[in-house]
Amino acid sequence: MKETGVRNGAYGADKFGLKNLKQVNWNLGTSALYEHALANSEAELTDGGALCAETGVFTGRSPKDKFTVRDAHTEKTMWWGNNQSITAEQFQTLYDDFIKHAEGMNLFAQDLYGGADPANRIKVRVFTELAWHSLFIRTMLIRPEHAELASYVPEMTIIDLTSFKADPKRHGCKSENVVAIDFNRKIVLIGGSQYAGEMKKSVFTTLNYYLPAKGVMPMHCSANVGSGGDSAIFFGLSGTGKTTLSADPNRTLIGDDETGWGKDGIFNFEGGCYAKTIKLSQEAEPEIFAASTRYGAVLENVVLDPVTRVPDFDDGSKTENTRSAYPLDFIPNASRTGRAPHPKNLVMLAADAFGVLPPIAKLSPAQAMYHFLSGYTAKVAGTERGLGSDPEPEFSTCFGSPFLPRHPSEYGALLRDLIAKHDVDCWLVNTGWTGGKYGTGRRMPIKVTRGLLTAALNGSLRNVEFRTDKYFGFAVPTSVPGIEPHILDPVRTWADKAEFDKTARRLVGMFAKNFEKFESHVDADVKAAAPDLKMAAE
């Protein structure tokens, strides 16, 4: 077997069981991986120097194809209501078949860290069949110093073979595509999908399993910090502005997607950003646009002009889930350490397509836990196939249901304790619609959102007058300097007040129905923080 690159010669591919390989390319850098990807026709070069690849049938994660080994280690700790299981025997058969399938292959290996905090990171070795996948995961995780590679010993191993096809009868899965995790052995097997995000989310899922037992809160959120050490975290589902709003030119970016909160403060899990690029423009998001159009960025499913190779970020013909992966330091004001003090502010973002949530609301600790467990946003036509003209609610508990191995109440209780211990101000921000629901109203102006967030983060919003919202019970500012007063009170933006009342009550009912599954797991104060259920039932 031929091997190239820097590696720990005493802990090679054979330690994972790989054998009879043609070649292993260890810890190759950007230029070398570009060369392999282009030579193998895995990707194209854009006019600005980014690498652009297509992911085939799978243009996003496939939750129905993700499985976890159910054994004595996970039987009582996993949230099996949210996770699919396979037996240890089925996983072993799958592992053996992966090893056999890899024989004769030219693989790429990266030795990386998941987590910027040395006390809470995990050493991850990733074997990939494709060179651009190796570049993707090298971009998205944290790279060790060059001198560390010679003695690197992984704690977790991912093997990503896009050409492997699983057998549902033999392996206990549902299709030819599979993501299988054995938490006891710290092994992840990914086969059948070219969507690179499966690797990144497998690391996140693993940290979500192990960190709570150490008293560390893993979060699907972005984070930034001000010049005075006043850090903030931003929860939000896809399309709510989590990446955009955390990339504030006046604050230092910690990370855009996955963050931990431990005894010494917050820390990024990653070394890169993974931004949605549909409708990306230089005018609206200059930092992300610049990062996505230069050498070193990896684009997924972005349409290129066949002659000029200029990316057309407005073209969603392949998928609305077009993506760009780029190193964190491509953002000029990004943190070089990936760490910051305990947060002063916690922001939950919701793109409310029903148009009834205010642009910002102050939450009590109990209300914060209620809305964290709810994890609300709304889906509209154009974001997913099969959606009609009316918006549909999306509740993803803890703003990351697909990545939660443990029950949401564990994460909720941990977050509640951290909020109380560090006296964190909590906010709910609507980046969705105002003046009516989707199709009638308009999208909340980004200028309003940024202005209100700035006031929340710099502390000036604490000094304004608040009213209590009669539907949701949270505190809403009545006036904020520089913000038109009527937009702070959603009913005033609607022409049909009766329709607003009807829509608001309907949304309250949706929250109540969704929260029923958590009521037996939360304290009385969290139940009392729910929207007015009696009003919704009238």
Coordinates of C-alpha atoms in Angstrom, one line a residue:
M1 CA 0.0 0.0 0.0
K2 CA 1.3 3.4 -1.0
E3 CA 1.0 6.3 1.6
T4 CA 1.5 10.0 1.1
G5 CA 1.3 12.9 3.5
V6 CA 2.1 13.4 7.2
R7 CA 0.8 10.8 9.6
N8 CA 1.4 8.8 12.7
G9 CA 3.2 5.8 11.3
A10 CA 2.4 3.8 14.4
Y11 CA -1.3 4.4 14.1
G12 CA -2.3 3.9 10.4
A13 CA -5.3 2.8 8.5
D14 CA -4.7 -0.8 9.6
K15 CA -5.7 0.1 13.1
F16 CA -9.2 0.7 11.9
G17 CA -9.2 -2.6 10.0
L18 CA -8.6 -1.2 6.5
K19 CA -6.5 -3.5 4.4
N20 CA -5.4 -4.1 0.8
L21 CA -5.8 -0.4 0.0
K22 CA -4.2 0.9 -3.2
Q23 CA -3.2 4.2 -1.5
V24 CA -3.9 6.4 1.5
N25 CA -3.4 10.2 1.1
W26 CA -2.9 11.6 4.6
N27 CA -3.8 15.1 5.6
L28 CA -3.4 16.7 2.2
G29 CA -3.8 20.4 2.0
T30 CA -6.2 22.5 -0.2
S31 CA -4.0 22.6 -3.3
A32 CA -3.4 18.8 -3.4
L33 CA -7.0 18.0 -2.8
Y34 CA -8.0 20.4 -5.6
E35 CA -5.7 18.6 -7.9
H36 CA -7.1 15.1 -7.0
A37 CA -10.8 16.3 -7.2
L38 CA -10.3 17.9 -10.6
A39 CA -8.2 15.1 -12.0
N40 CA -10.9 12.6 -10.9
S41 CA -13.7 14.8 -12.4
E42 CA -15.3 15.1 -9.0
A43 CA -15.8 18.9 -9.2
E44 CA -15.4 22.0 -11.3
L45 CA -13.4 25.2 -10.8
T46 CA -15.3 28.4 -10.6
D47 CA -14.1 31.7 -12.1
G48 CA -13.0 32.9 -8.7
G49 CA -11.2 29.8 -7.7
A50 CA -13.8 27.9 -5.5
L51 CA -14.3 24.2 -6.0
C52 CA -17.9 23.3 -7.1
A53 CA -19.3 19.8 -6.7
E54 CA -22.7 18.1 -7.3
T55 CA -24.0 15.7 -4.7
G56 CA -26.3 13.7 -7.0
V57 CA -29.6 12.3 -5.7
F58 CA -29.0 13.5 -2.1
T59 CA -28.9 17.3 -1.8
G60 CA -29.3 17.3 1.9
R61 CA -29.3 15.0 4.9
S62 CA -31.4 11.8 4.8
P63 CA -32.7 11.4 8.4
K64 CA -34.6 8.2 7.5
D65 CA -31.3 6.5 6.7
K66 CA -29.5 7.3 10.0
F67 CA -29.2 4.6 12.6
T68 CA -27.6 4.2 16.0
V69 CA -26.4 0.9 17.6
R70 CA -28.7 -0.1 20.4
D71 CA -26.7 -1.9 23.1
A72 CA -26.1 -1.8 26.8
H73 CA -24.2 1.5 26.4
T74 CA -27.1 3.3 24.7
E75 CA -30.2 1.5 25.8
K76 CA -31.1 3.9 28.7
T77 CA -29.3 7.0 27.5
M78 CA -30.6 7.5 24.0
W79 CA -33.8 9.2 23.0
W80 CA -35.2 6.2 21.1
G81 CA -38.4 8.1 20.2
N82 CA -36.2 10.3 17.9
N83 CA -33.5 7.8 16.8
Q84 CA -33.6 4.7 14.7
S85 CA -31.7 1.6 16.0
I86 CA -29.8 -1.3 14.6
T87 CA -28.2 -4.1 16.5
A88 CA -24.5 -4.4 17.3
E89 CA -24.5 -7.5 15.0
Q90 CA -26.0 -5.6 12.1
F91 CA -23.5 -2.8 12.6
Q92 CA -20.6 -5.3 12.6
T93 CA -21.8 -6.8 9.3
L94 CA -22.0 -3.3 7.8
Y95 CA -18.5 -2.5 9.1
D96 CA -17.1 -5.7 7.6
D97 CA -18.7 -4.9 4.3
F98 CA -17.3 -1.4 4.3
I99 CA -13.8 -2.8 5.0
K100 CA -14.2 -5.2 2.1
H101 CA -15.6 -2.6 -0.2
A102 CA -12.6 -0.3 0.4
E103 CA -10.1 -2.9 -0.7
G104 CA -8.1 -1.6 -3.7
M105 CA -9.3 2.0 -3.2
N106 CA -7.3 5.2 -3.1
L107 CA -8.6 6.8 0.1
F108 CA -8.1 10.3 1.6
A109 CA -7.6 10.6 5.4
Q110 CA -7.8 13.7 7.6
D111 CA -6.9 13.9 11.3
L112 CA -9.0 16.7 12.9
Y113 CA -10.6 18.0 16.0
G114 CA -14.2 18.5 16.8
G115 CA -14.3 21.4 19.3
A116 CA -12.0 24.4 20.0
D117 CA -11.9 23.8 23.7
P118 CA -9.0 21.3 24.4
A119 CA -10.8 20.0 27.5
N120 CA -14.0 19.1 25.5
R121 CA -12.9 18.3 22.0
I122 CA -12.8 15.0 20.2
K123 CA -10.1 13.7 17.9
V124 CA -11.7 12.6 14.6
R125 CA -10.1 10.7 11.8
V126 CA -12.1 10.8 8.6
F127 CA -11.5 8.4 5.6
T128 CA -13.2 9.5 2.4
E129 CA -13.5 8.0 -1.1
L130 CA -13.7 11.4 -2.7
A131 CA -11.0 14.1 -2.6
W132 CA -13.6 17.0 -2.4
H133 CA -15.2 15.3 0.7
S134 CA -11.7 15.3 2.3
L135 CA -11.4 19.0 1.5
F136 CA -14.9 19.6 2.9
I137 CA -14.3 18.0 6.2
R138 CA -10.8 19.5 6.5
T139 CA -12.5 22.9 6.0
M140 CA -15.4 22.3 8.4
L141 CA -13.5 20.8 11.4
I142 CA -10.5 22.1 13.3
R143 CA -7.0 21.3 11.9
P144 CA -4.3 20.3 14.4
E145 CA -0.9 22.0 14.2
H146 CA 1.4 20.3 11.7
A147 CA 3.7 19.0 14.5
E148 CA 0.8 17.2 16.2
L149 CA 0.0 14.9 13.2
A150 CA 3.0 12.7 13.7
S151 CA 1.7 11.5 17.1
Y152 CA -2.1 11.9 16.4
V153 CA -4.3 9.0 17.7
P154 CA -8.0 9.3 16.9
E155 CA -10.8 8.8 19.4
M156 CA -13.5 8.6 16.7
T157 CA -13.3 7.4 13.1
I158 CA -15.6 8.2 10.2
I159 CA -15.4 6.2 6.9
D160 CA -17.3 7.8 4.0
L161 CA -17.7 5.6 0.9
T162 CA -20.0 7.2 -1.6
S163 CA -20.0 4.1 -3.9
F164 CA -21.0 1.7 -1.1
K165 CA -24.6 0.5 -1.4
A166 CA -26.2 -0.9 1.8
D167 CA -28.5 -3.9 1.8
P168 CA -31.6 -3.3 4.0
K169 CA -32.1 -7.0 4.7
R170 CA -28.5 -7.6 5.5
H171 CA -27.7 -4.4 7.4
G172 CA -31.0 -3.6 9.1
C173 CA -31.4 -0.2 7.3
K174 CA -34.0 1.1 4.9
S175 CA -32.3 1.8 1.6
E176 CA -28.9 1.7 -0.2
N177 CA -28.0 4.9 1.6
V178 CA -26.9 4.6 5.2
V179 CA -25.4 6.6 8.1
A180 CA -24.7 4.3 11.1
I181 CA -23.2 5.3 14.4
D182 CA -21.7 3.1 17.1
F183 CA -21.3 5.4 20.1
N184 CA -19.5 2.7 22.2
R185 CA -16.8 2.1 19.5
K186 CA -17.0 5.7 18.3
I187 CA -17.3 4.7 14.7
V188 CA -19.5 6.3 12.0
L189 CA -20.1 4.5 8.6
I190 CA -21.5 6.7 5.8
G191 CA -22.4 5.0 2.5
G192 CA -24.4 5.8 -0.7
S193 CA -24.6 9.6 -0.4
Q194 CA -22.4 12.3 -1.8
Y195 CA -23.9 14.9 0.4
A196 CA -20.8 16.0 2.5
G197 CA -22.9 17.5 5.3
E198 CA -23.5 14.0 6.7
M199 CA -19.9 13.8 8.0
K200 CA -20.1 17.2 9.8
K201 CA -23.4 16.4 11.4
S202 CA -22.2 13.0 12.6
V203 CA -19.5 14.7 14.6
F204 CA -22.1 17.1 16.0
T205 CA -24.3 14.2 16.9
T206 CA -21.5 12.5 18.7
L207 CA -20.6 15.6 20.7
N208 CA -24.3 15.9 21.5
Y209 CA -24.2 12.5 23.1
Y210 CA -21.0 12.7 25.1
L211 CA -20.8 16.4 26.3
P212 CA -24.0 16.6 28.5
A213 CA -22.6 13.9 30.8
K214 CA -19.7 16.3 31.4
G215 CA -22.0 19.2 32.2
V216 CA -21.2 20.8 28.8
M217 CA -24.1 22.1 26.7
P218 CA -23.9 21.3 23.0
M219 CA -25.9 23.7 20.9
H220 CA -27.1 24.0 17.3
C221 CA -26.4 27.7 17.2
S222 CA -24.1 30.4 16.0
A223 CA -22.2 32.7 18.2
N224 CA -20.3 36.0 18.2
V225 CA -18.7 38.3 20.8
G226 CA -18.3 42.1 21.2
S227 CA -15.1 44.0 21.9
G228 CA -15.9 43.9 25.7
G229 CA -16.2 40.2 25.8
D230 CA -20.0 40.3 25.7
S231 CA -20.7 37.1 23.7
A232 CA -24.1 36.1 22.3
I233 CA -25.5 32.8 21.0
F234 CA -28.1 32.5 18.2
F235 CA -30.5 29.6 17.9
G236 CA -32.5 29.1 14.7
L237 CA -33.5 26.6 12.1
S238 CA -32.6 26.8 8.5
G239 CA -33.8 30.0 6.8
T240 CA -34.1 32.1 10.0
G241 CA -30.9 34.1 9.6
K242 CA -28.6 32.3 12.0
T243 CA -25.5 32.5 9.8
T244 CA -26.3 36.0 8.5
L245 CA -27.0 37.7 11.8
S246 CA -24.1 36.2 13.6
A247 CA -21.7 37.5 10.9
D248 CA -22.0 41.0 12.3
P249 CA -19.1 43.3 11.0
N250 CA -19.1 45.0 14.4
R251 CA -18.6 41.8 16.4
T252 CA -16.2 38.8 16.3
L253 CA -17.6 35.6 14.8
I254 CA -17.1 32.6 17.0
G255 CA -18.9 30.1 14.7
D256 CA -22.0 29.8 12.6
D257 CA -23.6 26.5 13.4
E258 CA -22.4 24.3 16.3
T259 CA -21.3 25.6 19.7
G260 CA -20.5 24.2 23.1
W261 CA -21.0 26.0 26.5
G262 CA -18.8 24.7 29.3
K263 CA -17.4 25.9 32.6
D264 CA -15.0 28.3 30.9
G265 CA -17.4 29.8 28.4
I266 CA -18.5 29.0 24.8
F267 CA -16.5 27.4 22.1
N268 CA -16.9 26.6 18.4
F269 CA -17.1 22.9 17.4
E270 CA -15.9 23.7 13.9
G271 CA -13.2 25.4 12.0
G272 CA -15.4 26.5 9.1
C273 CA -18.8 27.8 8.0
Y274 CA -21.4 26.0 6.0
A275 CA -23.7 28.7 4.6
K276 CA -26.8 28.4 2.5
T277 CA -26.1 30.2 -0.8
I278 CA -29.5 30.4 -2.5
K279 CA -30.1 34.1 -3.4
L280 CA -26.7 35.0 -1.9
S281 CA -25.6 38.4 -3.1
Q282 CA -22.6 40.7 -2.6
E283 CA -24.9 43.5 -1.6
A284 CA -26.9 41.7 1.1
E285 CA -24.2 39.5 2.6
P286 CA -20.8 40.8 1.4
E287 CA -18.7 38.7 3.8
I288 CA -20.3 35.4 3.0
F289 CA -20.3 36.2 -0.7
A290 CA -16.6 37.0 -0.7
A291 CA -15.8 33.8 1.3
S292 CA -17.9 31.7 -1.1
T293 CA -16.3 32.9 -4.4
R294 CA -12.6 32.5 -3.7
Y295 CA -10.0 29.7 -3.7
G296 CA -10.5 27.3 -0.8
A297 CA -14.3 27.5 -0.7
V298 CA -16.3 24.3 -1.5
L299 CA -19.6 24.9 -3.2
E300 CA -22.4 22.2 -3.4
N301 CA -25.0 22.1 -6.1
V302 CA -24.5 25.7 -7.2
V303 CA -25.2 26.2 -10.9
L304 CA -22.3 27.7 -12.9
D305 CA -22.4 29.6 -16.1
P306 CA -21.1 27.0 -18.6
V307 CA -18.9 29.6 -20.3
T308 CA -17.7 31.9 -17.6
R309 CA -17.9 29.5 -14.6
V310 CA -19.5 32.3 -12.6
P311 CA -21.8 30.9 -9.9
D312 CA -25.5 31.7 -10.2
F313 CA -26.6 31.8 -6.6
D314 CA -30.2 32.7 -7.7
D315 CA -30.6 29.4 -9.6
G316 CA -32.2 26.7 -7.4
S317 CA -32.9 24.3 -10.2
K318 CA -30.7 21.6 -8.6
T319 CA -31.9 22.3 -5.1
E320 CA -32.8 25.2 -2.8
N321 CA -30.3 23.8 -0.4
T322 CA -27.2 25.1 -2.3
R323 CA -24.2 25.4 0.1
S324 CA -20.8 26.9 0.6
A325 CA -18.2 25.5 3.0
Y326 CA -15.3 27.8 3.7
P327 CA -12.7 28.2 6.5
L328 CA -13.7 30.4 9.4
D329 CA -10.8 32.8 8.8
F330 CA -12.3 33.7 5.4
I331 CA -14.6 35.9 7.4
P332 CA -12.4 39.0 8.3
N333 CA -13.7 39.4 11.8
A334 CA -13.7 35.7 12.8
S335 CA -12.2 34.5 16.0
R336 CA -8.8 32.8 15.7
T337 CA -9.4 30.8 18.9
G338 CA -13.0 29.8 18.5
R339 CA -13.6 30.6 22.1
A340 CA -15.4 33.4 24.1
P341 CA -16.6 34.1 27.7
H342 CA -20.0 33.1 29.0
P343 CA -22.8 34.7 26.9
K344 CA -24.6 37.8 28.1
N345 CA -27.4 37.3 25.6
L346 CA -29.2 34.3 24.1
V347 CA -31.3 34.9 20.9
M348 CA -33.9 32.5 19.4
L349 CA -34.7 33.2 15.8
A350 CA -38.0 32.3 14.2
A351 CA -39.1 33.0 10.6
D352 CA -42.7 33.3 11.6
A353 CA -44.6 33.1 8.2
F354 CA -47.9 33.6 10.1
G355 CA -46.8 37.1 10.8
V356 CA -48.0 37.4 14.4
L357 CA -44.8 37.2 16.4
P358 CA -43.3 40.6 17.2
P359 CA -39.9 41.5 15.8
I360 CA -38.3 41.0 19.2
A361 CA -39.5 39.8 22.7
K362 CA -37.8 39.5 26.1
L363 CA -38.2 36.0 27.6
S364 CA -38.1 34.9 31.2
P365 CA -35.9 31.9 32.0
A366 CA -39.0 29.7 32.0
Q367 CA -40.2 31.1 28.7
A368 CA -36.7 30.6 27.3
M369 CA -36.9 26.9 28.1
Y370 CA -40.4 26.6 26.7
H371 CA -39.4 28.2 23.4
F372 CA -36.1 26.2 23.3
L373 CA -38.0 23.0 23.7
S374 CA -40.5 24.2 21.1
G375 CA -37.9 25.2 18.5
Y376 CA -40.3 27.0 16.2
T377 CA -40.1 28.4 12.8
A378 CA -42.4 28.2 9.7
K379 CA -42.0 26.7 6.3
V380 CA -43.4 28.3 3.1
A381 CA -43.8 27.3 -0.5
G382 CA -40.4 27.3 -2.2
T383 CA -38.4 26.0 0.7
E384 CA -39.6 22.4 0.5
R385 CA -41.4 20.3 -2.1
G386 CA -45.1 19.7 -1.6
L387 CA -45.9 22.8 0.4
G388 CA -49.0 24.7 -0.5
S389 CA -49.7 28.5 -0.4
D390 CA -50.3 28.5 3.3
P391 CA -47.3 28.5 5.8
E392 CA -46.8 25.4 7.9
P393 CA -45.3 25.4 11.4
E394 CA -42.0 23.6 12.0
F395 CA -41.1 22.6 15.5
S396 CA -37.7 21.1 15.9
T397 CA -37.0 20.8 19.6
C398 CA -33.8 22.4 20.9
F399 CA -33.5 23.9 17.3
G400 CA -31.8 20.6 16.3
S401 CA -34.1 17.6 16.7
P402 CA -32.4 15.4 14.1
F403 CA -29.1 15.6 16.0
L404 CA -30.3 14.9 19.5
P405 CA -29.2 11.5 20.8
R406 CA -30.5 12.3 24.3
H407 CA -34.0 13.4 25.4
P408 CA -34.6 17.2 24.9
S409 CA -35.4 17.6 28.6
E410 CA -31.7 16.9 29.3
Y411 CA -30.5 19.7 27.0
G412 CA -33.3 22.0 28.2
A413 CA -32.5 21.5 31.9
L414 CA -28.8 22.1 31.2
L415 CA -29.5 25.3 29.3
R416 CA -31.9 26.6 32.0
D417 CA -29.2 26.1 34.7
L418 CA -26.6 27.9 32.6
I419 CA -28.9 30.8 31.9
A420 CA -29.6 31.2 35.6
K421 CA -26.0 30.8 36.7
H422 CA -24.7 33.4 34.3
D423 CA -27.7 35.8 34.4
V424 CA -28.2 35.6 30.6
D425 CA -30.8 37.8 28.9
C426 CA -33.0 35.8 26.5
W427 CA -34.7 37.1 23.4
L428 CA -37.1 35.8 20.7
V429 CA -36.6 37.4 17.4
N430 CA -39.0 37.1 14.4
T431 CA -37.1 37.3 11.1
G432 CA -40.3 36.2 9.2
W433 CA -43.3 38.2 8.2
T434 CA -45.0 41.4 9.3
G435 CA -48.2 43.0 8.1
G436 CA -49.9 39.7 7.3
K437 CA -48.9 36.1 6.8
Y438 CA -46.7 34.8 3.9
G439 CA -48.3 35.8 0.7
T440 CA -50.0 38.9 2.1
G441 CA -47.5 40.6 4.4
R442 CA -43.8 41.4 3.8
R443 CA -40.6 40.0 5.1
M444 CA -39.3 41.6 8.3
P445 CA -36.9 44.3 7.1
I446 CA -33.3 43.2 7.9
K447 CA -32.5 46.7 9.0
V448 CA -35.2 46.4 11.7
T449 CA -33.9 43.1 12.9
R450 CA -30.3 44.3 13.0
G451 CA -31.3 47.5 14.8
L452 CA -33.2 45.6 17.5
L453 CA -30.5 43.0 17.9
T454 CA -27.9 45.7 18.3
A455 CA -30.0 47.3 21.1
A456 CA -30.4 43.9 22.8
L457 CA -26.7 43.0 22.6
N458 CA -25.4 46.4 23.8
G459 CA -27.8 46.5 26.7
S460 CA -29.8 49.5 25.7
L461 CA -33.0 47.5 25.2
R462 CA -33.1 46.8 28.9
N463 CA -34.0 50.4 29.5
V464 CA -37.1 50.7 27.3
E465 CA -40.7 50.3 28.2
F466 CA -42.3 46.8 27.7
R467 CA -45.8 45.5 27.3
T468 CA -47.0 42.0 27.9
D469 CA -48.2 40.2 24.8
K470 CA -51.7 38.9 25.3
Y471 CA -51.2 35.8 23.3
F472 CA -47.7 34.6 24.2
G473 CA -47.2 36.3 27.6
F474 CA -43.6 37.5 26.8
A475 CA -42.4 41.1 27.2
V476 CA -42.4 43.3 24.0
P477 CA -40.8 46.7 23.8
T478 CA -43.3 49.5 23.0
S479 CA -40.7 51.9 21.5
V480 CA -37.0 51.6 20.5
P481 CA -35.0 54.6 19.2
G482 CA -34.6 54.3 15.4
I483 CA -37.4 51.7 15.0
E484 CA -40.9 52.6 13.8
P485 CA -43.2 52.0 16.8
H486 CA -46.0 50.3 14.8
I487 CA -43.8 47.4 13.7
L488 CA -43.1 46.5 17.3
D489 CA -46.8 45.6 17.7
P490 CA -47.8 43.1 15.0
V491 CA -51.5 43.7 15.1
R492 CA -50.9 47.3 14.1
T493 CA -49.3 46.2 10.9
W494 CA -52.3 44.1 9.7
A495 CA -55.1 45.7 7.8
D496 CA -57.6 43.0 9.0
K497 CA -57.4 43.0 12.8
A498 CA -59.9 40.2 13.2
E499 CA -57.8 38.0 10.9
F500 CA -54.7 38.8 13.0
D501 CA -56.5 37.7 16.1
K502 CA -57.7 34.5 14.4
T503 CA -54.2 33.7 13.1
A504 CA -52.5 34.5 16.4
R505 CA -54.9 32.1 18.3
R506 CA -54.3 29.4 15.7
L507 CA -50.5 29.7 16.2
V508 CA -50.9 29.5 20.0
G509 CA -52.9 26.3 19.5
M510 CA -50.1 24.9 17.4
F511 CA -47.6 25.7 20.1
A512 CA -49.8 24.0 22.7
K513 CA -50.3 20.9 20.7
N514 CA -46.7 20.5 19.9
F515 CA -45.7 21.0 23.6
E516 CA -47.9 18.2 24.9
K517 CA -45.1 15.7 24.5
F518 CA -42.8 17.7 26.8
E519 CA -45.3 18.5 29.6
S520 CA -44.4 15.5 31.7
H521 CA -40.7 16.4 31.6
V522 CA -40.8 20.0 32.7
D523 CA -41.4 21.9 35.9
A524 CA -44.5 23.9 36.7
D525 CA -42.9 27.2 35.9
V526 CA -42.2 26.1 32.3
K527 CA -45.8 24.9 31.9
A528 CA -47.0 28.2 33.2
A529 CA -44.7 30.0 30.6
A530 CA -46.8 28.6 27.8
P531 CA -48.9 30.9 25.6
D532 CA -52.5 31.4 26.9
L533 CA -54.1 28.1 26.1
K534 CA -57.6 29.2 27.1
M535 CA -57.5 32.0 24.6
A536 CA -56.4 29.6 21.9
A537 CA -59.3 27.3 22.7
E538 CA -62.0 29.9 22.4

